[in-house]
Coordinates of C-alpha atoms and ligand atoms in Angstrom, one line a residue:
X42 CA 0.0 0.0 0.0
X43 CA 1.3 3.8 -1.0
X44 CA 1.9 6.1 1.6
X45 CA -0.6 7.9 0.8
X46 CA -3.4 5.4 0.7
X47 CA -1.8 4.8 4.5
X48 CA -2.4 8.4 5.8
X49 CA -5.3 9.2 8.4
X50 CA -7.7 11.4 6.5
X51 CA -8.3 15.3 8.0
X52 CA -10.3 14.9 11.0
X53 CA -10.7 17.3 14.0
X54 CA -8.2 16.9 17.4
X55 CA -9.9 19.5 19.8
X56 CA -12.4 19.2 22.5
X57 CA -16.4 20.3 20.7
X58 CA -18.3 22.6 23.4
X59 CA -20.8 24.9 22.8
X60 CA -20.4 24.7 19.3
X61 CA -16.7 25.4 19.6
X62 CA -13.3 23.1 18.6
X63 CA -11.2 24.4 21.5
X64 CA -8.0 23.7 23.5
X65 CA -8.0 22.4 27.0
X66 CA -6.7 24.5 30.0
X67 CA -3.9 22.9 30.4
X68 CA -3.1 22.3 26.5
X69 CA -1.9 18.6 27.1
X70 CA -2.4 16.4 24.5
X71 CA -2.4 12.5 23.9
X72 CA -1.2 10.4 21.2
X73 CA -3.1 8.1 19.4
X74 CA -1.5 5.3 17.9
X75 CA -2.3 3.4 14.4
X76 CA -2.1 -0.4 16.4
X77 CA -1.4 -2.2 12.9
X78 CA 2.3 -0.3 13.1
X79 CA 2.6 1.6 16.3
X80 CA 3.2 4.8 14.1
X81 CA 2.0 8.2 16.2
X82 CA -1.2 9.1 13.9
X83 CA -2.8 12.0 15.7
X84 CA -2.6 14.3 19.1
X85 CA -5.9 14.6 21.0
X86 CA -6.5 17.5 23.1
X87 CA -7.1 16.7 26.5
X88 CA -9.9 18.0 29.1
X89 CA -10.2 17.2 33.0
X90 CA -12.8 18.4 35.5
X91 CA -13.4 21.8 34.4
X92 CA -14.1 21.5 30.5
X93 CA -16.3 19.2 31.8
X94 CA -18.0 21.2 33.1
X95 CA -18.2 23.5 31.2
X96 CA -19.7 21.2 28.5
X97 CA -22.3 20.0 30.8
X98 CA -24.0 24.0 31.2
X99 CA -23.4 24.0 27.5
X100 CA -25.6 21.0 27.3
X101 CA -28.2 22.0 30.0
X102 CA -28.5 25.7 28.4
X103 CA -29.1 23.9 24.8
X104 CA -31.4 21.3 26.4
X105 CA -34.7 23.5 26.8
X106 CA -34.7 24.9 22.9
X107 CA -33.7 21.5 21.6
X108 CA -36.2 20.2 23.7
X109 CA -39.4 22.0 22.0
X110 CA -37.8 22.1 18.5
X111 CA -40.7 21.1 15.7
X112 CA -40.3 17.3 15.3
X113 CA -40.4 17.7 11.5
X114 CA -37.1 20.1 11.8
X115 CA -35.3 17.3 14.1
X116 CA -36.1 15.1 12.2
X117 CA -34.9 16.5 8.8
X118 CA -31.7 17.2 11.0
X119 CA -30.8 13.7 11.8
X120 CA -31.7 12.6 8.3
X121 CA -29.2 15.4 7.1
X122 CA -26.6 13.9 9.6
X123 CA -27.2 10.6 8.1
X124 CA -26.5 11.8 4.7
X125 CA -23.7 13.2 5.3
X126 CA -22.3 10.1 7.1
X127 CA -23.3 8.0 4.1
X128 CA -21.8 10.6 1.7
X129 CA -18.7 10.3 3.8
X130 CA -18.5 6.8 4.6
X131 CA -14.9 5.8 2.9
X132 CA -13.0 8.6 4.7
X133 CA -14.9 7.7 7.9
X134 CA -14.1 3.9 7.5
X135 CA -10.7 5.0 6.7
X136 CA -10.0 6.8 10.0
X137 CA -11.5 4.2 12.1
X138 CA -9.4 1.1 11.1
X139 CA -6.1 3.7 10.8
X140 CA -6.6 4.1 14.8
X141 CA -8.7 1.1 15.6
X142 CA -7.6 -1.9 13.3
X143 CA -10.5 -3.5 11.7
X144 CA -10.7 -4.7 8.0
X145 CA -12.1 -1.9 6.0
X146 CA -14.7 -3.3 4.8
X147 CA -15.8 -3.6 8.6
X148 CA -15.5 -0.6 9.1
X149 CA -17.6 1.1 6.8
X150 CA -19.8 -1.3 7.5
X151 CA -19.9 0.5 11.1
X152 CA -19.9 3.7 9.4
X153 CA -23.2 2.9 7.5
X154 CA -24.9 1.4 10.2
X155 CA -24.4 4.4 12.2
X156 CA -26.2 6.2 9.4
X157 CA -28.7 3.7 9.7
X158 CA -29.2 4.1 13.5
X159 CA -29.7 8.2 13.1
X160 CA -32.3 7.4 10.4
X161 CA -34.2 4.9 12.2
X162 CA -34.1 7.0 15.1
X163 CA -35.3 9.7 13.0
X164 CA -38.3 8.1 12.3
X165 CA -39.0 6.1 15.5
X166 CA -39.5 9.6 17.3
X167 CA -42.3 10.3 14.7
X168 CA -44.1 7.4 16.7
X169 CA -42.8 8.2 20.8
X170 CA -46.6 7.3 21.4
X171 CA -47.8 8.5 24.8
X172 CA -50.7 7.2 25.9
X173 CA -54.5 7.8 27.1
X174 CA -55.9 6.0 29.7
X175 CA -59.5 5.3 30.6
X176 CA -60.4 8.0 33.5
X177 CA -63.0 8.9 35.5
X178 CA -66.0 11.0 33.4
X179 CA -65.0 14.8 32.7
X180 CA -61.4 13.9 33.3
X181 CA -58.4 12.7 31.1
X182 CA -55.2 10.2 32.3
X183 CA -52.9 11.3 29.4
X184 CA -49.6 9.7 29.7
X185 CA -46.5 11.6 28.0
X186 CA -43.1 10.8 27.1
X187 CA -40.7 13.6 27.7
X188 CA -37.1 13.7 27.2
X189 CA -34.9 13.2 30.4
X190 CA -32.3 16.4 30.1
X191 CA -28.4 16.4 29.7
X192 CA -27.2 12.7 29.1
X193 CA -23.6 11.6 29.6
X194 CA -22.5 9.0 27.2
X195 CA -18.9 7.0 28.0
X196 CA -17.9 4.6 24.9
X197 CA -15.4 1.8 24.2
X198 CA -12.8 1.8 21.7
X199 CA -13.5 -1.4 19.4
X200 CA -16.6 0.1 18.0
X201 CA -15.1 3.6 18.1
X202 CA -18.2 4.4 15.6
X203 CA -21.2 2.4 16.4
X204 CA -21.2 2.5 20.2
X205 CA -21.2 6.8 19.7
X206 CA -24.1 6.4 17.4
X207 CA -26.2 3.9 18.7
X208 CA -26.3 6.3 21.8
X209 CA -26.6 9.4 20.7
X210 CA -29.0 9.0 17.9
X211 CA -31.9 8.0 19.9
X212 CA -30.5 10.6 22.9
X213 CA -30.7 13.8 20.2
X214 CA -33.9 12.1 18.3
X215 CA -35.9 12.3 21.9
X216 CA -34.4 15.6 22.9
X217 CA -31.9 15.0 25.2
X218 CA -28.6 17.0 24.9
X219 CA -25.1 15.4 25.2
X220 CA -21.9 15.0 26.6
X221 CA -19.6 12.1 24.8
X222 CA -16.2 11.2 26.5
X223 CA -15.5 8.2 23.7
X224 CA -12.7 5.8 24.6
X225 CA -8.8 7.3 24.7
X226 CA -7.5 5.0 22.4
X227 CA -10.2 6.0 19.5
X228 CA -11.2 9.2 19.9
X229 CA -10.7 10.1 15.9
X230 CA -13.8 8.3 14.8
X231 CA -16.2 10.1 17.2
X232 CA -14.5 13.4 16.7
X233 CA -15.2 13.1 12.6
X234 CA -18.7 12.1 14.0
X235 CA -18.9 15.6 15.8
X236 CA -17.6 17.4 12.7
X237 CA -20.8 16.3 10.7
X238 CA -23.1 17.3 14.2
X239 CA -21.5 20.6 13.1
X240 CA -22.2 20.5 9.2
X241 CA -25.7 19.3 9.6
X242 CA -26.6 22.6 11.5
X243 CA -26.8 20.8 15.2
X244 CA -27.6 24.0 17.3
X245 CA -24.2 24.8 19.5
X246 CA -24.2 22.9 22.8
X247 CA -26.7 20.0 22.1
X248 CA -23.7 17.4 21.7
X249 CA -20.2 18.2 22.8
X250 CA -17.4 16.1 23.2
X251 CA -14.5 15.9 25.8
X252 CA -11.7 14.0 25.7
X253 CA -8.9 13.2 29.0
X254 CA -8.5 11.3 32.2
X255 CA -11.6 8.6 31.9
X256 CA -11.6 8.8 36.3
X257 CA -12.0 12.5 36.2
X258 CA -14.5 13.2 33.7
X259 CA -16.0 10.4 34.6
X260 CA -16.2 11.7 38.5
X261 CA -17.4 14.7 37.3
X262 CA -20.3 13.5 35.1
X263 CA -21.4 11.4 37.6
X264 CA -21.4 13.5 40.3
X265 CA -23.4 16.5 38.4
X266 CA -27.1 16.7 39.0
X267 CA -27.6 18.4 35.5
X268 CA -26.5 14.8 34.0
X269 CA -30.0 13.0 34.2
X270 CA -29.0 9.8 32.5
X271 CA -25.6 8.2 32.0
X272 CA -25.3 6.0 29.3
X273 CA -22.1 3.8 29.1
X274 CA -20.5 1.0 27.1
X275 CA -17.5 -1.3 28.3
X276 CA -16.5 -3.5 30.8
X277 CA -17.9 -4.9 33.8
X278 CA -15.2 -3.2 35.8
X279 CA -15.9 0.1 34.9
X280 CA -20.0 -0.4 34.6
X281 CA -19.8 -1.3 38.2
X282 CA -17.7 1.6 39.6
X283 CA -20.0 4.3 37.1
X284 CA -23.4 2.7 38.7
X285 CA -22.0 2.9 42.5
X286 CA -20.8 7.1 41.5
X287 CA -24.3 7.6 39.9
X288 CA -26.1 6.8 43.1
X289 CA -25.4 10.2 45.2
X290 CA -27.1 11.8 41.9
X291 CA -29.7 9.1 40.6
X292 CA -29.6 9.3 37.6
X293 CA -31.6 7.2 35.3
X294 CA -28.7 4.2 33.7
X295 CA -28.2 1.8 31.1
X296 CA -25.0 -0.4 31.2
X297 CA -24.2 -2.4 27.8
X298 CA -21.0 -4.6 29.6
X299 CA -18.6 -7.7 28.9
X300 CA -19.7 -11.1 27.5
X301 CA -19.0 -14.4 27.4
X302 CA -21.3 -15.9 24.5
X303 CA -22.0 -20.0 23.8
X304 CA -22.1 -20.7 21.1
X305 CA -23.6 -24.3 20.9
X306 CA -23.5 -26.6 17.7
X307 CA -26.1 -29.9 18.4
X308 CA -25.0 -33.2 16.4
X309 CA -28.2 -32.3 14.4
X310 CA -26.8 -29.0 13.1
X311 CA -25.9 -28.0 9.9
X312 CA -22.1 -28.4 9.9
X313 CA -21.0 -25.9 7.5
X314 CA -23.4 -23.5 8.4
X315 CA -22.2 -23.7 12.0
X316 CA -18.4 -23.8 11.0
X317 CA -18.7 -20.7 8.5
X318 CA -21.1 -18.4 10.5
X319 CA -18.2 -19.2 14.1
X320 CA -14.9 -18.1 12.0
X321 CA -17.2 -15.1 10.8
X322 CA -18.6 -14.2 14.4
X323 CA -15.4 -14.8 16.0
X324 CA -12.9 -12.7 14.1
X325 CA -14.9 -10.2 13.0
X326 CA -12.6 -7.3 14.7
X327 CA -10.1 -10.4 15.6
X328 CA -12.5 -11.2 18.5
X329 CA -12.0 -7.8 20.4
X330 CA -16.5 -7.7 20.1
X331 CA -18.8 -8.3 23.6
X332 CA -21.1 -10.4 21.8
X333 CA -17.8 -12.6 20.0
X334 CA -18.7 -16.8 20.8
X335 CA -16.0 -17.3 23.5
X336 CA -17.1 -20.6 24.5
X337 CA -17.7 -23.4 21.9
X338 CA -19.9 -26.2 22.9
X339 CA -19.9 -29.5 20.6
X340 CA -21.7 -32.4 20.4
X341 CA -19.6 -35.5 21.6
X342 CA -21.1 -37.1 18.0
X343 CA -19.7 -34.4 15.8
X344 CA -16.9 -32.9 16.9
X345 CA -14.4 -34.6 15.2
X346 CA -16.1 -33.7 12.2
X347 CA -17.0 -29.9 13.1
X348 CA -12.9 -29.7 14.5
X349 CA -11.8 -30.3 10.7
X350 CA -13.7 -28.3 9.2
X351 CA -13.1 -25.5 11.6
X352 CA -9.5 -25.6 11.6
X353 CA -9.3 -26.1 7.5
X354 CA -11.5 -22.4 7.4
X355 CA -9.4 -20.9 9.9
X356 CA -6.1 -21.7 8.6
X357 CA -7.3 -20.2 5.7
X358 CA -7.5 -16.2 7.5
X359 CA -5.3 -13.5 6.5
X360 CA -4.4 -11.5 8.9
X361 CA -2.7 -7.9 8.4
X362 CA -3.0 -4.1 8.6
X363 CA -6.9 -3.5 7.7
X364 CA -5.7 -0.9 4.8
X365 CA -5.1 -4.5 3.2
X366 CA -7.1 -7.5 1.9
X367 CA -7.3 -8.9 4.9
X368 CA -9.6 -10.7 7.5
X369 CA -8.4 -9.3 10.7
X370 CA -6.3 -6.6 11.6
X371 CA -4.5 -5.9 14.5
X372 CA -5.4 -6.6 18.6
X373 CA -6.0 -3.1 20.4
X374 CA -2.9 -3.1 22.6
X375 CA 0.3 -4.8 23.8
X376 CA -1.1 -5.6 25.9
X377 CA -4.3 -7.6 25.0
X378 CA -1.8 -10.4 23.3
X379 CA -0.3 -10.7 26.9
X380 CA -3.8 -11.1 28.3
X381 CA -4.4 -13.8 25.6
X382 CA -0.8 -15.9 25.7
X383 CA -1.7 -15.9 29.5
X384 CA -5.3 -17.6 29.1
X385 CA -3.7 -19.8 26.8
X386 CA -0.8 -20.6 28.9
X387 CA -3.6 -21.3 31.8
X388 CA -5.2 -23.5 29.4
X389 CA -2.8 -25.6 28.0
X390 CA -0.9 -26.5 31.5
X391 CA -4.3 -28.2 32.4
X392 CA -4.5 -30.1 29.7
X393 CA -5.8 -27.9 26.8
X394 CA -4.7 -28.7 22.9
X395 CA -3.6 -26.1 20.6
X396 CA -4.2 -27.2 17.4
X397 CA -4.0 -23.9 15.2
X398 CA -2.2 -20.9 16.2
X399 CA -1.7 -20.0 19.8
X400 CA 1.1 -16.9 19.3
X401 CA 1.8 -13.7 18.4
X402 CA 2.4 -13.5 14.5
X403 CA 6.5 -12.2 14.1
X404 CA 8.1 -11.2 11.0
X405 CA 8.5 -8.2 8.7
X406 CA 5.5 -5.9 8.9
X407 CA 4.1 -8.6 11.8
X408 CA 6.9 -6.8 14.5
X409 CA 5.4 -3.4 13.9
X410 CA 2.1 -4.3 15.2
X411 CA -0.1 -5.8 17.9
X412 CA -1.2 -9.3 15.3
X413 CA -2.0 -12.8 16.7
X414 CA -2.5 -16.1 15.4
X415 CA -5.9 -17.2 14.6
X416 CA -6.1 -19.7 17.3
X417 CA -8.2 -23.3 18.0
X418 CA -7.8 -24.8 21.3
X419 CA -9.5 -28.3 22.0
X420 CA -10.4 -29.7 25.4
X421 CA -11.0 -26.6 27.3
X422 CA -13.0 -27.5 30.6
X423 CA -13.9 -25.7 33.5
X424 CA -10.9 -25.9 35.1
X425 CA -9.5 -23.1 32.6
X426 CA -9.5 -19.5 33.4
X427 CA -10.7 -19.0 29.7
X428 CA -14.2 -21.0 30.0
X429 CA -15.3 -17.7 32.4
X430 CA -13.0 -15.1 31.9
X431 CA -13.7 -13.1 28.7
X432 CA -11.2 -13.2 25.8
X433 CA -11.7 -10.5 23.3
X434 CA -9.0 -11.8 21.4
X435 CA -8.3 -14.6 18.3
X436 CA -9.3 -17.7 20.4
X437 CA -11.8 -20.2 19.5
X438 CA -12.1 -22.8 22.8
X439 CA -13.6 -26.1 22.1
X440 CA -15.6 -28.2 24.4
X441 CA -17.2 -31.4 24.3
X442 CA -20.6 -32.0 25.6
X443 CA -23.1 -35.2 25.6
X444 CA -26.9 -34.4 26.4
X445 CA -28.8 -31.1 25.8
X446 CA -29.2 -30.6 29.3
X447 CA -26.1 -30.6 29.5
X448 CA -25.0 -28.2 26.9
X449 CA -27.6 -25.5 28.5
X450 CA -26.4 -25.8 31.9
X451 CA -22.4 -25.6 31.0
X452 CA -23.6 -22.6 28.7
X453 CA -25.7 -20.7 31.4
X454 CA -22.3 -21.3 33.6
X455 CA -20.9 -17.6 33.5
X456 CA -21.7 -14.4 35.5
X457 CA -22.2 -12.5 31.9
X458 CA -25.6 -12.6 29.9
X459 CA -25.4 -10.9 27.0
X460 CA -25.2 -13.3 23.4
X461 CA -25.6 -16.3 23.3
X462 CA -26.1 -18.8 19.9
X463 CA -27.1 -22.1 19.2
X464 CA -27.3 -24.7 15.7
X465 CA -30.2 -27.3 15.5
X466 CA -32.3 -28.4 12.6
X467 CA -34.8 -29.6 15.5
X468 CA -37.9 -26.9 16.0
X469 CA -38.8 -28.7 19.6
X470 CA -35.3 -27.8 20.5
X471 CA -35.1 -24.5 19.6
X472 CA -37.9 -23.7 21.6
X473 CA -36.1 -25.4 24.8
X474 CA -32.9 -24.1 24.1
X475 CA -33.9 -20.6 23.4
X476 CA -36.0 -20.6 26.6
X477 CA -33.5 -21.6 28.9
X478 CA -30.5 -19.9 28.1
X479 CA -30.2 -17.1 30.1
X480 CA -28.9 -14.6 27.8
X481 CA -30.6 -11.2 26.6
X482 CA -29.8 -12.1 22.8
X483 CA -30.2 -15.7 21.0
X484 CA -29.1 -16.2 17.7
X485 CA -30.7 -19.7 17.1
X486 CA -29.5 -20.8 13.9
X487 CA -28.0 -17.2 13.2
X488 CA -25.1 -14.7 14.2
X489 CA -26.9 -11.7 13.2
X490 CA -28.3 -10.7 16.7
X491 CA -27.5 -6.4 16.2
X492 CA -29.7 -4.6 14.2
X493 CA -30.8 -1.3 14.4
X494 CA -34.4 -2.5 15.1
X495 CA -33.8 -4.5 17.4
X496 CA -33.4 -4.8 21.4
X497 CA -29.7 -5.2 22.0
X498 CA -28.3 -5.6 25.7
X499 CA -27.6 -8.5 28.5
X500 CA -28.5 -9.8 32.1
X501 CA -26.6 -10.5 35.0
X502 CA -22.9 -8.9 34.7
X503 CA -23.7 -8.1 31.4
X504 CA -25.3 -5.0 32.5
X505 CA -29.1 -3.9 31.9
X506 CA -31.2 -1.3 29.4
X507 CA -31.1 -1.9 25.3
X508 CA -30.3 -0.3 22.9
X509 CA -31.3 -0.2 19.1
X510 CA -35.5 -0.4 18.1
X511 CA -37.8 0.9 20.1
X512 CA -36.4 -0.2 23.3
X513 CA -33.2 2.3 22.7
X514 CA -35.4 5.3 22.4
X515 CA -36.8 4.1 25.4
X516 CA -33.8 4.7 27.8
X517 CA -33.6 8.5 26.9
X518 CA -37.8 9.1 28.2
X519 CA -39.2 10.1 30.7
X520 CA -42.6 9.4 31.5
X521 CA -44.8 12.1 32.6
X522 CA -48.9 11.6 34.1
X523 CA -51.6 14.7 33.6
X524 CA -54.9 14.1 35.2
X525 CA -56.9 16.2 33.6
X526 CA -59.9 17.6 34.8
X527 CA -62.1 19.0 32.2
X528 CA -64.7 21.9 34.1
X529 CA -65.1 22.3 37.6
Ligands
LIG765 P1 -13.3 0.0 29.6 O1 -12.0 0.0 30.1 O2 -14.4 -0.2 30.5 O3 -13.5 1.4 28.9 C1 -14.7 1.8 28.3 C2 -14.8 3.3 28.4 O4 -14.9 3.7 29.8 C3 -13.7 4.1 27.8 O5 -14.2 5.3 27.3 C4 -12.8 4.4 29.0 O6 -12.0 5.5 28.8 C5 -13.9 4.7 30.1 N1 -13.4 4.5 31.4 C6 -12.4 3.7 31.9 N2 -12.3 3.9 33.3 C7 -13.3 4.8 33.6 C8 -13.6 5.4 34.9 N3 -13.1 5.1 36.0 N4 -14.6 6.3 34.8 C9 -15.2 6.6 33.7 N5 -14.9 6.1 32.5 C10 -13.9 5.2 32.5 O7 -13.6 -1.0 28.4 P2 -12.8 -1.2 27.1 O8 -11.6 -1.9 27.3 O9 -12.8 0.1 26.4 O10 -13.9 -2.1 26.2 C11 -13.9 -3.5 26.4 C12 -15.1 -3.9 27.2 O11 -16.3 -3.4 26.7 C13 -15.3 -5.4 27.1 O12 -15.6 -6.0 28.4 C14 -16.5 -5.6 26.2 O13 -17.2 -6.8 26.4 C15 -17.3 -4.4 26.5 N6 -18.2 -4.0 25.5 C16 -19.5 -4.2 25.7 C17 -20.4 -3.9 24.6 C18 -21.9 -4.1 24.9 O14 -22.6 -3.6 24.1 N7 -22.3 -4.8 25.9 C19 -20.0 -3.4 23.4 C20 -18.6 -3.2 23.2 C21 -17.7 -3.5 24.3 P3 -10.4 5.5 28.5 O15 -10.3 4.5 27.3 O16 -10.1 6.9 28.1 O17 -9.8 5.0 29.7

């Protein structure tokens, strides 16, 4: 690839608040880093408590006239923004796998999704029904939905696009004004996000963006009783800590954290459908995804079968800098291969089988980067840290299992809930199996479980809201009771 094909696009490094691209106090700045070669690609300005702030009166002094803007106009506006987005997808895609690492083609398909999600939010607020319910004569119950106010939105870096819009579309399409802090390690793609916000004529202070020490804006966001909702993507870890700092405030919360996902293939499956749709699901963004299959379970009457034909298509991945024809990119960080080599190292000393993979990938432009193996390990039990501790890497774990019972309970054994899949020609099991997995999302049959009209969000450690469809619009209203009494 020429030089100039590698080269991050023009895109914005500065702090949006109140409608302005400014400087923090302090003028520090961080350095993002293209993980495919470790070369310095941009400086982000950075904020701490007091840009904050400041953003967060810019978004409560926006709030009321954004608030009572004509439906028709917001709408037009978010439809303009998803124009633009489409109109600018290639650059976009561009500058997200330049400082995130994902295939291309991944990422503008991210890009146009994002689109999607303004334009379905767009339209879904044409329907934010209220209601009217049945009331004593000469009075009215009329039930209203009402946006909830500023909204802080915290977002994770390996959907540097698509977390920032499947939050703030349906935030901005209800009426709610913003505050994004995306993730320091992919700030760029939210930043060009910001720059359309500004093309498309977004009024000055309805979505502003601040970039910095994750503990201190975070403190500050959640300590502020002008944020009314926090909004927050990432892992458990974190989720936790931003759901104890919200309580002083209460403010209304959705959490959208880790995973651990089964993905189950019966001995009545259909092999290559089940072997084709796992090496697409798992290294789609090398595995770095909360709803990636981390656990494999496989019927004791198949698996040799399945394990051939799964190892044959993975063997078959190219991995290398996303500019490239490639099927993954790069890992994140340093030091997400160290996490992985360390699960595997757990694995394999109790008895685990690597039978594709299992290292980092040297050599030529391999040393520049963070790149692993593609990897398959057989005769992972619970013994391993890897059965419950969440990968996000290259690693498909195989385990072998004998009845359905079985299968469901080994699969329901995690303290996440958030994807789950399963493969069966049989229409008795998939009502069973669907049932009793305790998951918020089943793919039976099917890895295509996020769609922008539909519910999208976990149980148990997973965290708790949705997002996408109806349901997402739903987490940024308020609902609001007038008894109405007709004549005295
Ligand atoms: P992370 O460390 O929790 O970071 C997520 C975001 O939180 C980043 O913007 C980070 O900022 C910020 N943050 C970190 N510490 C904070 C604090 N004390 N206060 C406020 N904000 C703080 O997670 P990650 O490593 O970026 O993402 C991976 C995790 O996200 C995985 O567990 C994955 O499963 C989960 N995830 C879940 C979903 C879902 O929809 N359920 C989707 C994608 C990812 P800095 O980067 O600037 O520190």
């Amino acid at each position: 690839m020429s030089m100039k094909e590698a080269t991050l696009p023009k895109v914005q490094t500065k702090l949006f608040i109140n409608g302005e691209w400014i400087d923090g106090d302090n003028k520090e700045t961080k350095d993002i880093v293209n993980p495919a070669n470790g070369e310095v690609i941009a400086k982000v300005v950075q904020a701490g408590p007091n840009e904050t702030k400041q953003a967060i009166n810019a978004a409560k002094e926006a709030f009321p006239d954004w608030a009572k803007m004509e439906l028709a106009d917001r709408v037009k506006l978010l439809h303009k923004i998803a124009d633009l987005m489409e109109e600018r997808a290639d650059t976009l895609a561009k500058i997200m796998t330049i400082e995130q690492g994902k295939p291309l083609k991944e990422s503008k398909g991210e890009v146009l999704t994002g689109a999607e999600n303004f334009r379905f939010a767009a339209e879904e607020a044409r329907r934010l029904y209220g209601e009217t319910i049945p009331a004593p004569n000469n009075h009215a119950f009329i039930v209203k939905k009402q946006p909830i106010g500023v909204v802080a939105a915290i977002t994770p870096w390996n959907f540097p696009g698509g977390m920032v819009t499947r939050k703030l579309a349906p935030a901005l399409a209800t009426g709610n004004t913003i505050v994004l802090k995306p993730s320091g390690d992919t700030p760029l793609s939210a930043l060009a996000i910001f720059e359309i916000f500004e093309e498309a004529g977004l009024p000055k202070g309805v979505a502003n963006i601040v970039m910095g020490s994750s503990k201190e804006i975070g403190e500050t966001l959640t300590d502020s009783d002008d944020v009314r909702k926090l909004t927050f993507t990432g892992s458990t870890k974190v989720g936790q800590t931003l759901f104890k700092q919200s309580a002083e405030t209460l403010k209304k919360i959705s959490l959208e954290l880790g995973g651990h996902a089964p993905f189950i293939v019966f001995d009545d499956a259909n092999l290559d459908a089940a072997v084709n749709d796992l090496v697409a699901a798992k290294f789609r963004n090398n595995g770095q995804v909360c709803v990636s299959p981390n656990r494999i379970f496989v019927a004791k009457e198949i698996k040799d079968k399945f394990t051939k034909a799964l190892v044959s298509e993975v063997e078959k991945l190219k991995v290398g800098n996303g500019l490239g024809d490639v099927n993954v990119g790069p890992l994140i960080r340093e030091d997400a291969i160290d996490k992985i080599d360390k699960q595997l190292k757990n694995a394999t000393d109790k008895g685990a089988k690597v039978l594709t993979g299992g290292g980092r990938l040297t050599g030529s432009d391999y040393d520049k980067g963070n790149f692993y193996k593609p990897t398959v390990l057989d005769n992972v039990t619970r013994e391993m840290d890897i059965f419950y501790e969440e990968t996000f890497g290259p690693v498909i774990p195989l385990i072998t299992f004998e009845t359905e019972d079985e299968a469901i309970e080994m699969a329901n054994d995690s303290e996440f809930g958030l994807a789950s899949y399963f493969y069966t020609k049989d229409l008795a099991r998939v009502e069973k199996v669907g049932s009793a997995l305790e998951y918020g999302m089943v793919g039976a049959n099917e890895i295509a479980i996020s769609n922008p009209e539909t519910p999208f969000g976990g149980v148990k450690h997973s965290g708790f809201g949705r997002e996408n469809g109806h349901y997402g619009m739903e987490e940024y209203i308020q609902v609001k009771f007038i008894n109405l009494k007709y004549r005295d």
